[in-house]
Tab-separated table of C-alpha atoms in Angstrom:
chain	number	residue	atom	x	y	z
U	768	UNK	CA	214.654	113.747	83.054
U	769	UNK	CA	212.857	110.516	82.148
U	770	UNK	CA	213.465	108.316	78.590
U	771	UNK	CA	210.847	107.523	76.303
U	772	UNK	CA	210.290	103.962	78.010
U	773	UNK	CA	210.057	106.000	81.886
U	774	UNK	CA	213.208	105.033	82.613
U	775	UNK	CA	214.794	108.016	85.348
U	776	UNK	CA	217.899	109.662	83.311
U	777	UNK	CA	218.844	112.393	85.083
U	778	UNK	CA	217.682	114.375	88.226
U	779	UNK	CA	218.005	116.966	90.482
U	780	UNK	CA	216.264	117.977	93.725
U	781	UNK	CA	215.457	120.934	96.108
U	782	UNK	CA	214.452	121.063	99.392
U	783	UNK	CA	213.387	124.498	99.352
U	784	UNK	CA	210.865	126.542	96.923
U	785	UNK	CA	212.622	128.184	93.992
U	786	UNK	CA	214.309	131.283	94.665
U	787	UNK	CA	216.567	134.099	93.177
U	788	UNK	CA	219.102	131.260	92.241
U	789	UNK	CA	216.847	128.686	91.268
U	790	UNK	CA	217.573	129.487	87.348
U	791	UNK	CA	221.123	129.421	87.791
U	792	UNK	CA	220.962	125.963	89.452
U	793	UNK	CA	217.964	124.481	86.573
U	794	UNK	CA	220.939	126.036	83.869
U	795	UNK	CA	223.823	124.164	85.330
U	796	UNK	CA	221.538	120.715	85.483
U	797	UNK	CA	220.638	121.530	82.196
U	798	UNK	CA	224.427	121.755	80.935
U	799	UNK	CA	224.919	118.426	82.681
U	800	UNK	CA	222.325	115.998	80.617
U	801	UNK	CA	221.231	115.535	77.217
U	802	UNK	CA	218.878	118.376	75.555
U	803	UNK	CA	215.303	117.521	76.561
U	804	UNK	CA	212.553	117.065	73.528
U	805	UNK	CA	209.928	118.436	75.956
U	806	UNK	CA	209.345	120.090	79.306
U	807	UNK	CA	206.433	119.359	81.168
U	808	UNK	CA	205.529	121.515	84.209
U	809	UNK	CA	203.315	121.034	87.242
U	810	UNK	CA	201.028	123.797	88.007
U	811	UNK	CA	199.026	123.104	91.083
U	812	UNK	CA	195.845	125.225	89.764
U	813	UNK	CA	194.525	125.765	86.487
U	814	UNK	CA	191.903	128.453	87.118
U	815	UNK	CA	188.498	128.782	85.616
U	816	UNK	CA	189.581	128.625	81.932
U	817	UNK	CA	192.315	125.901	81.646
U	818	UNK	CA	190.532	122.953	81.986
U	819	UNK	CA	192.989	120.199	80.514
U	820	UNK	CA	197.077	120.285	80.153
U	821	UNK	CA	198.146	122.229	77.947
U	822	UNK	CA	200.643	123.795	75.887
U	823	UNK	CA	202.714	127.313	77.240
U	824	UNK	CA	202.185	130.080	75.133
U	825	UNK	CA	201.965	133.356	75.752
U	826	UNK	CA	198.150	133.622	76.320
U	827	UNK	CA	198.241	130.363	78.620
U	828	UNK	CA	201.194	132.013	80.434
U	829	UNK	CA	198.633	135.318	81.298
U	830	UNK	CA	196.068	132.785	82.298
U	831	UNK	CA	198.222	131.617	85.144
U	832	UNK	CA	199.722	134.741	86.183
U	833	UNK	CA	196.161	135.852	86.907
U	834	UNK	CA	195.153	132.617	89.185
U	835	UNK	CA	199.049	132.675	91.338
U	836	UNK	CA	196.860	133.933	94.193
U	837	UNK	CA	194.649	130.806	94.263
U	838	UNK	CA	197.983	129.313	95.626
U	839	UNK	CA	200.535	131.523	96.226
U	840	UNK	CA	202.915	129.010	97.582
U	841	UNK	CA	203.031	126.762	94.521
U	842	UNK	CA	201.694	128.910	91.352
U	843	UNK	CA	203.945	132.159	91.956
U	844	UNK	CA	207.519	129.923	92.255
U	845	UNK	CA	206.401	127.599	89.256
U	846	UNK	CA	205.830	130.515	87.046
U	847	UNK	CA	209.528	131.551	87.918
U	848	UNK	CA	210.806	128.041	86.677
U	849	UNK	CA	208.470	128.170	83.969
U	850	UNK	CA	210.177	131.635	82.533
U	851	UNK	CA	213.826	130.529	83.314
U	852	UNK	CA	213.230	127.222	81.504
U	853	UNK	CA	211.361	129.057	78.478
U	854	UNK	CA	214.590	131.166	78.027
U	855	UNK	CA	217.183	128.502	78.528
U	856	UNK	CA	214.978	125.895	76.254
U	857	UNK	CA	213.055	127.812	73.516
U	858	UNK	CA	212.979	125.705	71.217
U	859	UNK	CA	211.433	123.056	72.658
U	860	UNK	CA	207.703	122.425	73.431
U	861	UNK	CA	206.597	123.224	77.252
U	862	UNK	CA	203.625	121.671	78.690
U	863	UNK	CA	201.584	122.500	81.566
U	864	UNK	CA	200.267	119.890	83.800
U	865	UNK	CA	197.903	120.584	86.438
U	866	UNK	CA	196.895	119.257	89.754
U	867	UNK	CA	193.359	119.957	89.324
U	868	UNK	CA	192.276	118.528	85.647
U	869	UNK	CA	191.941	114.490	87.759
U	870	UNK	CA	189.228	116.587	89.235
U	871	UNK	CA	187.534	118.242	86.316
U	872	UNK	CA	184.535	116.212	86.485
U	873	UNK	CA	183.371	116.373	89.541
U	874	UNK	CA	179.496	116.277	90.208
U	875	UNK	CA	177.482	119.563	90.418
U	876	UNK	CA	177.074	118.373	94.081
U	877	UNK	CA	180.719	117.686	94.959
U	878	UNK	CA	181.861	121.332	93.258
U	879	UNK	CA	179.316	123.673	94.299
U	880	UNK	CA	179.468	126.008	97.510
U	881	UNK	CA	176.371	126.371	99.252
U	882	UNK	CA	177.273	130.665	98.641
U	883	UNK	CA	175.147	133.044	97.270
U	884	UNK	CA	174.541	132.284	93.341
U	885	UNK	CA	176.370	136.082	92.951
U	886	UNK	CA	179.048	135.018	94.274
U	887	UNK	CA	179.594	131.696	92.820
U	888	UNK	CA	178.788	133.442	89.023
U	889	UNK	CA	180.620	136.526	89.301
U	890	UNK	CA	183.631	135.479	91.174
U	891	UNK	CA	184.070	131.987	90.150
U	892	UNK	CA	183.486	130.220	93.599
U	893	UNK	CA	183.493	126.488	93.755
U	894	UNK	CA	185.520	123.610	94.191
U	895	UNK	CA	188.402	122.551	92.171
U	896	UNK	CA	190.717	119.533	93.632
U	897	UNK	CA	194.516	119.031	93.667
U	898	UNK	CA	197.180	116.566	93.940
U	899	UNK	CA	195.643	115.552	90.773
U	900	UNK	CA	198.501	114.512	89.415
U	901	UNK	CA	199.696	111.826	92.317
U	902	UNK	CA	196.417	110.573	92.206
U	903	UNK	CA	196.702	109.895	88.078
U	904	UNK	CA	199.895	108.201	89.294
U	905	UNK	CA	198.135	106.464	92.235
U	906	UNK	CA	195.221	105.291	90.553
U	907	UNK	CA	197.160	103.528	87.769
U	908	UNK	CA	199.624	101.947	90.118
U	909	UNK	CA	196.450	100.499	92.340
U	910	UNK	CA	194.736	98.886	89.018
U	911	UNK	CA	197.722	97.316	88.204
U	912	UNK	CA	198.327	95.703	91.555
U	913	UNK	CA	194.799	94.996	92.244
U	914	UNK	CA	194.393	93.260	88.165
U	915	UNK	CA	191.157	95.244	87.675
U	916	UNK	CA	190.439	98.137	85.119
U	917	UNK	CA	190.455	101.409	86.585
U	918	UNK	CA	186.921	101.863	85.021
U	919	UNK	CA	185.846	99.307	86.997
U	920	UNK	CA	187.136	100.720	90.674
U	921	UNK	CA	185.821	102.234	93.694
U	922	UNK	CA	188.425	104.088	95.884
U	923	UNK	CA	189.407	106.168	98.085
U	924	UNK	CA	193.222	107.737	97.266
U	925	UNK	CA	194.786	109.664	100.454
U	926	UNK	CA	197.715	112.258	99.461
U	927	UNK	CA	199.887	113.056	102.864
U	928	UNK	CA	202.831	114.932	102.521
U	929	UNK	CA	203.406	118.609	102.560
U	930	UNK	CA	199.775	119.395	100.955
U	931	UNK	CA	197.490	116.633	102.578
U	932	UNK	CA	193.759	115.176	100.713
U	933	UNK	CA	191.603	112.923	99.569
U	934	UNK	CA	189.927	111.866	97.097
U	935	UNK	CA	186.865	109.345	95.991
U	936	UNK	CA	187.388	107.610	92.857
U	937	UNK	CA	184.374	106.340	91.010
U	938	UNK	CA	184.970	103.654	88.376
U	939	UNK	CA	188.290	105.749	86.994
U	940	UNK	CA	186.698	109.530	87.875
U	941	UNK	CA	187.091	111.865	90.606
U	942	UNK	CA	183.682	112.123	92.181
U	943	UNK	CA	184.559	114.353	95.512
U	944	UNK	CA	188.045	115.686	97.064
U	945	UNK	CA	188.318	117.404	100.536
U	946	UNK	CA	191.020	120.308	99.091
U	947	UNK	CA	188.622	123.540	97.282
U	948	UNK	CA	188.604	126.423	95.994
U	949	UNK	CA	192.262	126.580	97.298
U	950	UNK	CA	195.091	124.283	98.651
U	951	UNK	CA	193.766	125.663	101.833
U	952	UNK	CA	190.716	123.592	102.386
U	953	UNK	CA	190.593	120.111	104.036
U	954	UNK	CA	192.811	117.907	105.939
U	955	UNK	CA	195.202	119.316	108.988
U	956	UNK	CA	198.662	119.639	106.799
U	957	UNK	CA	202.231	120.100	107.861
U	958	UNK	CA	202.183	123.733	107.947
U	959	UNK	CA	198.652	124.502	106.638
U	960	UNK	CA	195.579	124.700	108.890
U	961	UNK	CA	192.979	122.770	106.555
U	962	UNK	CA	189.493	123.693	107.210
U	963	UNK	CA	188.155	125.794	110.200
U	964	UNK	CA	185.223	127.371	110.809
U	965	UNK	CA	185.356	130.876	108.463
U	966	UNK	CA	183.401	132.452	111.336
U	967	UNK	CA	186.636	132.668	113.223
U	968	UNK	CA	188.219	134.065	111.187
U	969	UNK	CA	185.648	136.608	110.712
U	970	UNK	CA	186.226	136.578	114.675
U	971	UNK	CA	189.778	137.465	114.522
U	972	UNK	CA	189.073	140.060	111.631
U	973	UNK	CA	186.692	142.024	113.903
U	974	UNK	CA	187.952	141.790	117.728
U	975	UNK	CA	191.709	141.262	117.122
U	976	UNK	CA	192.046	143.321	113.977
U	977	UNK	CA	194.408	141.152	111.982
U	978	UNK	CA	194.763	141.547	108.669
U	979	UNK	CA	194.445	139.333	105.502
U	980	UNK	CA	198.157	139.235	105.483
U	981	UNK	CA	198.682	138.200	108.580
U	982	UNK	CA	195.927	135.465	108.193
U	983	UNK	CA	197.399	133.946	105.312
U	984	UNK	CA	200.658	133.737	106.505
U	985	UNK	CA	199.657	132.553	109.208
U	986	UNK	CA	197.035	129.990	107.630
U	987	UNK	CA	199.479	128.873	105.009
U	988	UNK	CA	202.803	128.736	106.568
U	989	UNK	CA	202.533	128.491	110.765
U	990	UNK	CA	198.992	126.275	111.321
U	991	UNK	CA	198.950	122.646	110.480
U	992	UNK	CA	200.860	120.194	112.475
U	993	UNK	CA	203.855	122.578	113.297
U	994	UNK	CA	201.190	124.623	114.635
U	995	UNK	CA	199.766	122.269	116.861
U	996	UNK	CA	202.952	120.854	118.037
U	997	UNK	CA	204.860	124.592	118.448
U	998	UNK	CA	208.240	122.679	117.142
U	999	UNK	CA	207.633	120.499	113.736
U	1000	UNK	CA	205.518	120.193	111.142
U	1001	UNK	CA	207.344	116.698	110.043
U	1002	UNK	CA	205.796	113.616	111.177
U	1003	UNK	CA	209.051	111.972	111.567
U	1004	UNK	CA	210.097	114.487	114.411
U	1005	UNK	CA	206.629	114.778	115.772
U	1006	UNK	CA	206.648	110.231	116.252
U	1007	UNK	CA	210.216	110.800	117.651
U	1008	UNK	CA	209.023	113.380	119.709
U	1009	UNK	CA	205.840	112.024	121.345
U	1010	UNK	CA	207.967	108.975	121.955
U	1011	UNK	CA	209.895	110.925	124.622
U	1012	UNK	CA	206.897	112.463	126.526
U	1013	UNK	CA	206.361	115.390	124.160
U	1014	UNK	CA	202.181	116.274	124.976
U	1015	UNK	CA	201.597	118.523	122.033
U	1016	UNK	CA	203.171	116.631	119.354
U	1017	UNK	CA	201.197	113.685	120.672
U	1018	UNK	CA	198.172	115.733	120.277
U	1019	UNK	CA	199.471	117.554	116.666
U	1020	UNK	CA	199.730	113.663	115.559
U	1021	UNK	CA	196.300	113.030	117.214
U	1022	UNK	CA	194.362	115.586	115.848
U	1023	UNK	CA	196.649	115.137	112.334
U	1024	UNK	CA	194.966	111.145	112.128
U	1025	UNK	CA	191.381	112.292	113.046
U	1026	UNK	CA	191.342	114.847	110.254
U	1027	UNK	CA	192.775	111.968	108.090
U	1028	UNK	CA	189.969	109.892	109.046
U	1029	UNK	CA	187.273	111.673	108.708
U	1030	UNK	CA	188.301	112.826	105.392
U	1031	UNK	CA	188.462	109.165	104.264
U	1032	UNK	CA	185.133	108.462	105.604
U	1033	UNK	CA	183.811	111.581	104.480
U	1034	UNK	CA	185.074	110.349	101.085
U	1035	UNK	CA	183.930	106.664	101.123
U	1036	UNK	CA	180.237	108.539	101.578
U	1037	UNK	CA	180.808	109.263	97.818
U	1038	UNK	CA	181.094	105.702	96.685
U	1039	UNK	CA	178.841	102.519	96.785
U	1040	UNK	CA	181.738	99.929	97.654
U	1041	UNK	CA	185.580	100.689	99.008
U	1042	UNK	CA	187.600	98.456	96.984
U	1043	UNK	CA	190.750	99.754	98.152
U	1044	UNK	CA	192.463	102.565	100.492
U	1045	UNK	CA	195.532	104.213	98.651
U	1046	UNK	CA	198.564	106.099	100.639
U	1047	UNK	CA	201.060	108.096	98.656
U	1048	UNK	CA	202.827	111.267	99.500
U	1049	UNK	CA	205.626	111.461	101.436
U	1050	UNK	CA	203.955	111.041	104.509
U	1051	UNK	CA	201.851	108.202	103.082
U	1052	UNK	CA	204.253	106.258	101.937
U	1053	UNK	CA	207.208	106.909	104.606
U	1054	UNK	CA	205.559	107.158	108.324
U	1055	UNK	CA	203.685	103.705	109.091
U	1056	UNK	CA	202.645	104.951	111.927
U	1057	UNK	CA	200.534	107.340	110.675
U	1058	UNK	CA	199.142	104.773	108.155
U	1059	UNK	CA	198.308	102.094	111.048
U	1060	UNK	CA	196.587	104.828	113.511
U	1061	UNK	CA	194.450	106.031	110.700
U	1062	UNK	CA	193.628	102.462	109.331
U	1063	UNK	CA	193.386	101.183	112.807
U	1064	UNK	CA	190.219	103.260	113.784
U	1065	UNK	CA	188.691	102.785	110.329
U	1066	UNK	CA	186.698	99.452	111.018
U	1067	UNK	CA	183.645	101.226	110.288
U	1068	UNK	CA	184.826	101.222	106.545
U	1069	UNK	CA	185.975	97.574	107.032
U	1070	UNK	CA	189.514	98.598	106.891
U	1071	UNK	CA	191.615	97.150	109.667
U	1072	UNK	CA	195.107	97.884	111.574
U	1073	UNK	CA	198.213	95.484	111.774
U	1074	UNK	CA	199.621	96.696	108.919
U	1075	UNK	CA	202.270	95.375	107.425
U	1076	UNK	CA	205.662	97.699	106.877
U	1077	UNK	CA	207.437	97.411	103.841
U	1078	UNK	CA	210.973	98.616	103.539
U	1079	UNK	CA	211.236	101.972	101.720
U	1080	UNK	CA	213.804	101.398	99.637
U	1081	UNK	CA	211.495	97.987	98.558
U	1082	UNK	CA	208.538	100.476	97.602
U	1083	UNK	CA	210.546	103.002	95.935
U	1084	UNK	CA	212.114	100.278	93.543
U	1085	UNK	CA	209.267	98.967	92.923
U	1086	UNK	CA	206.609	101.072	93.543
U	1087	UNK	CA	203.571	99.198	94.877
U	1088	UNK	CA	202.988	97.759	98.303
U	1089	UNK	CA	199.694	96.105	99.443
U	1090	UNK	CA	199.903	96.322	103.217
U	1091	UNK	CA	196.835	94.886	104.687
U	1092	UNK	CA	197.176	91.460	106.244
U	1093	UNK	CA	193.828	90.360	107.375
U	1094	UNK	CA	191.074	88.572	104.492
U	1095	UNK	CA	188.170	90.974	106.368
U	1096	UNK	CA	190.165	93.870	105.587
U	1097	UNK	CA	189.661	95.856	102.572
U	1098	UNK	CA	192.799	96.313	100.612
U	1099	UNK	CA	194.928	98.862	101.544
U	1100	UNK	CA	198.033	99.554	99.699
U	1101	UNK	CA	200.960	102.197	99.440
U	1102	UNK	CA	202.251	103.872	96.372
U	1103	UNK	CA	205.656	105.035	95.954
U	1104	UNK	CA	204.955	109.068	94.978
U	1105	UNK	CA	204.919	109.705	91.019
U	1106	UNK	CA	203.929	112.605	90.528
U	1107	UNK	CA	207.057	113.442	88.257
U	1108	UNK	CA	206.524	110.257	86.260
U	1109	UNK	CA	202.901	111.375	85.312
U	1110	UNK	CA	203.848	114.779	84.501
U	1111	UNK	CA	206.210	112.858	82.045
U	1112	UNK	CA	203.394	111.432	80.410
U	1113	UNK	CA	200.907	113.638	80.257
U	1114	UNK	CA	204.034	115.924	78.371
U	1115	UNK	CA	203.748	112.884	76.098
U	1116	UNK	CA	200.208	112.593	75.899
U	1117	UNK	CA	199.535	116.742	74.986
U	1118	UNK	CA	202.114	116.127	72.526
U	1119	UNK	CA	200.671	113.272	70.546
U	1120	UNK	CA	203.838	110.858	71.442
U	1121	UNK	CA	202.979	107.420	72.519
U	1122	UNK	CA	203.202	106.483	76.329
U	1123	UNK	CA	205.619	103.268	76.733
U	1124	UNK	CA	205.824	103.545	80.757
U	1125	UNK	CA	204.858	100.213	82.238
């Protein structure tokens, strides 16, 4: 719960996605604060037809029932909170806020599938973008620290935590993202494989028979960095673990900071300058050794190791970090994760009340 001015009031956290006694535990939180004047909720996809955020009423509520299989591990569970907090609140004004309307705008070029113009009419193929929402956040934060209009800015923003992307910013727009059509697409993640050629899967389909059920569980929820490593898909217990000798978490971390790099370059091909690289996420902001191994082989974009390592309970008060230390580097900074904070305004903003965060 967050005050007009941003200030944190109240909160409560879960480690786990919400289950059969997630309303019982959001009604007990609820009996412990003051009553809320709104309640803004993240939806990680929009779908075809929701194209800013918006308001929850019943016909916006069908809308995204029908798209909780573009991302079954984030839409389906939000809906639940959505219809517990509905009943408990009703009277009060509920807001969705979605991960993909940062990327809205993205260039015919950047969105488009190279798929058969059937499939991209009649089923709605193409690219949308997440983590919209941290990179709102992100992008905010950077202008700030940097003393330039976010019009006026060229970057590249880099989301690691559970969900891993990134994203080229063009003078305050999203101009190209590496997630897709799904949360599915792009970087190696903790648990989800990223991209891969679809011909193997095609592969596995035809000579070892498995089904789409078993592919997307196994896509979704045992590929990715636990995948690789056969023990962890947290980077803290993967660094811990290579330390000691471990081979495949050594190569889970390897093959975790390649992907990270090429999607940054990949990226920075979108932009005509790099006038800063951006880290949030949990990941981003909490595992410097992930941040100096991908910066460290990134001289090609004139970014540069020997990174400096701020104290995380320095960024997390006070939010912004610039870490590089050398004047041929190009800046590269940390932000503290806020994706809760901008759902808090953009509540604000759908409801016409002024935004007095700083």
């Amino acid at each position: 719960m967050f005050a007009a001015d941003g200030e944190r009031v109240a909160d409560r956290d879960a480690s786990e996605p919400p289950g059969p006694a997630a309303a019982a535990e959001l009604r007990n939180f609820l009996s412990e604060m003051p009553a809320p004047a709104a309640v803004g909720h993240r939806i990680v996809h929009s779908g075809p037809h929701l194209t800013g955020h918006t308001l929850i009423d019943t016909r916006v509520r069908a809308l995204l029932a029908d798209v909780a299989d573009l991302a079954p591990l984030h839409v389906t569970p939000a809906l639940r909170m959505v219809d517990a907090a509905r009943e408990f609140l009703p009277d009060v004004p509920h807001v969705a806020c979605f991960d993909t309307v940062f990327h809205k705008d993205l260039p015919a070029q950047a969105r488009t599938y190279a798929l058969p113009e059937r499939w991209r009419a009649e089923y709605g193929l193409r690219r949308y973008g997440f983590h919209g929402l941290s990179y709102a956040w992100a992008l905010r934060r950077t202008a700030q620290a940097l003393g330039r209009p976010v019009d006026k800015l060229q970057v590249v923003l880099v989301h690691l935590g559970g969900g891993c992307s990134a994203c080229a910013v063009r003078n305050g727009r999203s101009v190209d993202t590496t997630m897709g059509f799904t949360p599915l697409e792009g970087l190696v993640m903790s648990r989800r494989s990223g991209s891969l050629d679809p011909g193997a899967l095609l592969w596995l389909q035809r000579r070892h028979g498995l089904s789409t059920d078993e592919l997307d569980d196994a896509l979704h929820r045992h590929s990715g960095l636990l995948g690789l490593s056969g023990t962890s898909g947290d980077t803290r217990d993967l660094v811990r673990a290579r330390a000691e000798g471990d081979g495949a978490a050594a190569l889970a971390l390897a093959t975790f900071t390649l992907s990270c790099r090429k999607g940054i370059a990949s990226m920075a091909a979108s932009l005509d300058r790099l006038d800063a690289l951006v880290f949030t996420g949990e990941i981003g902001e909490d595992q410097p050794e992930v941040r100096e191994e991908v910066c460290s082989a990134l001289t090609v974009l004139g970014v540069r190791g020997g990174l400096l390592v701020p104290e995380l309970e320095d960024l997390m008060r006070e939010g912004i970090r610039r870490i590089d230390q050398t004047a041929r580097s190009a800046p590269v900074l940390v932000v503290a994760t806020g994706e809760t904070q901008q759902i808090a305004a953009e509540t604000r903003r759908v409801l016409g009340v002024a935004d007095r965060t700083r």
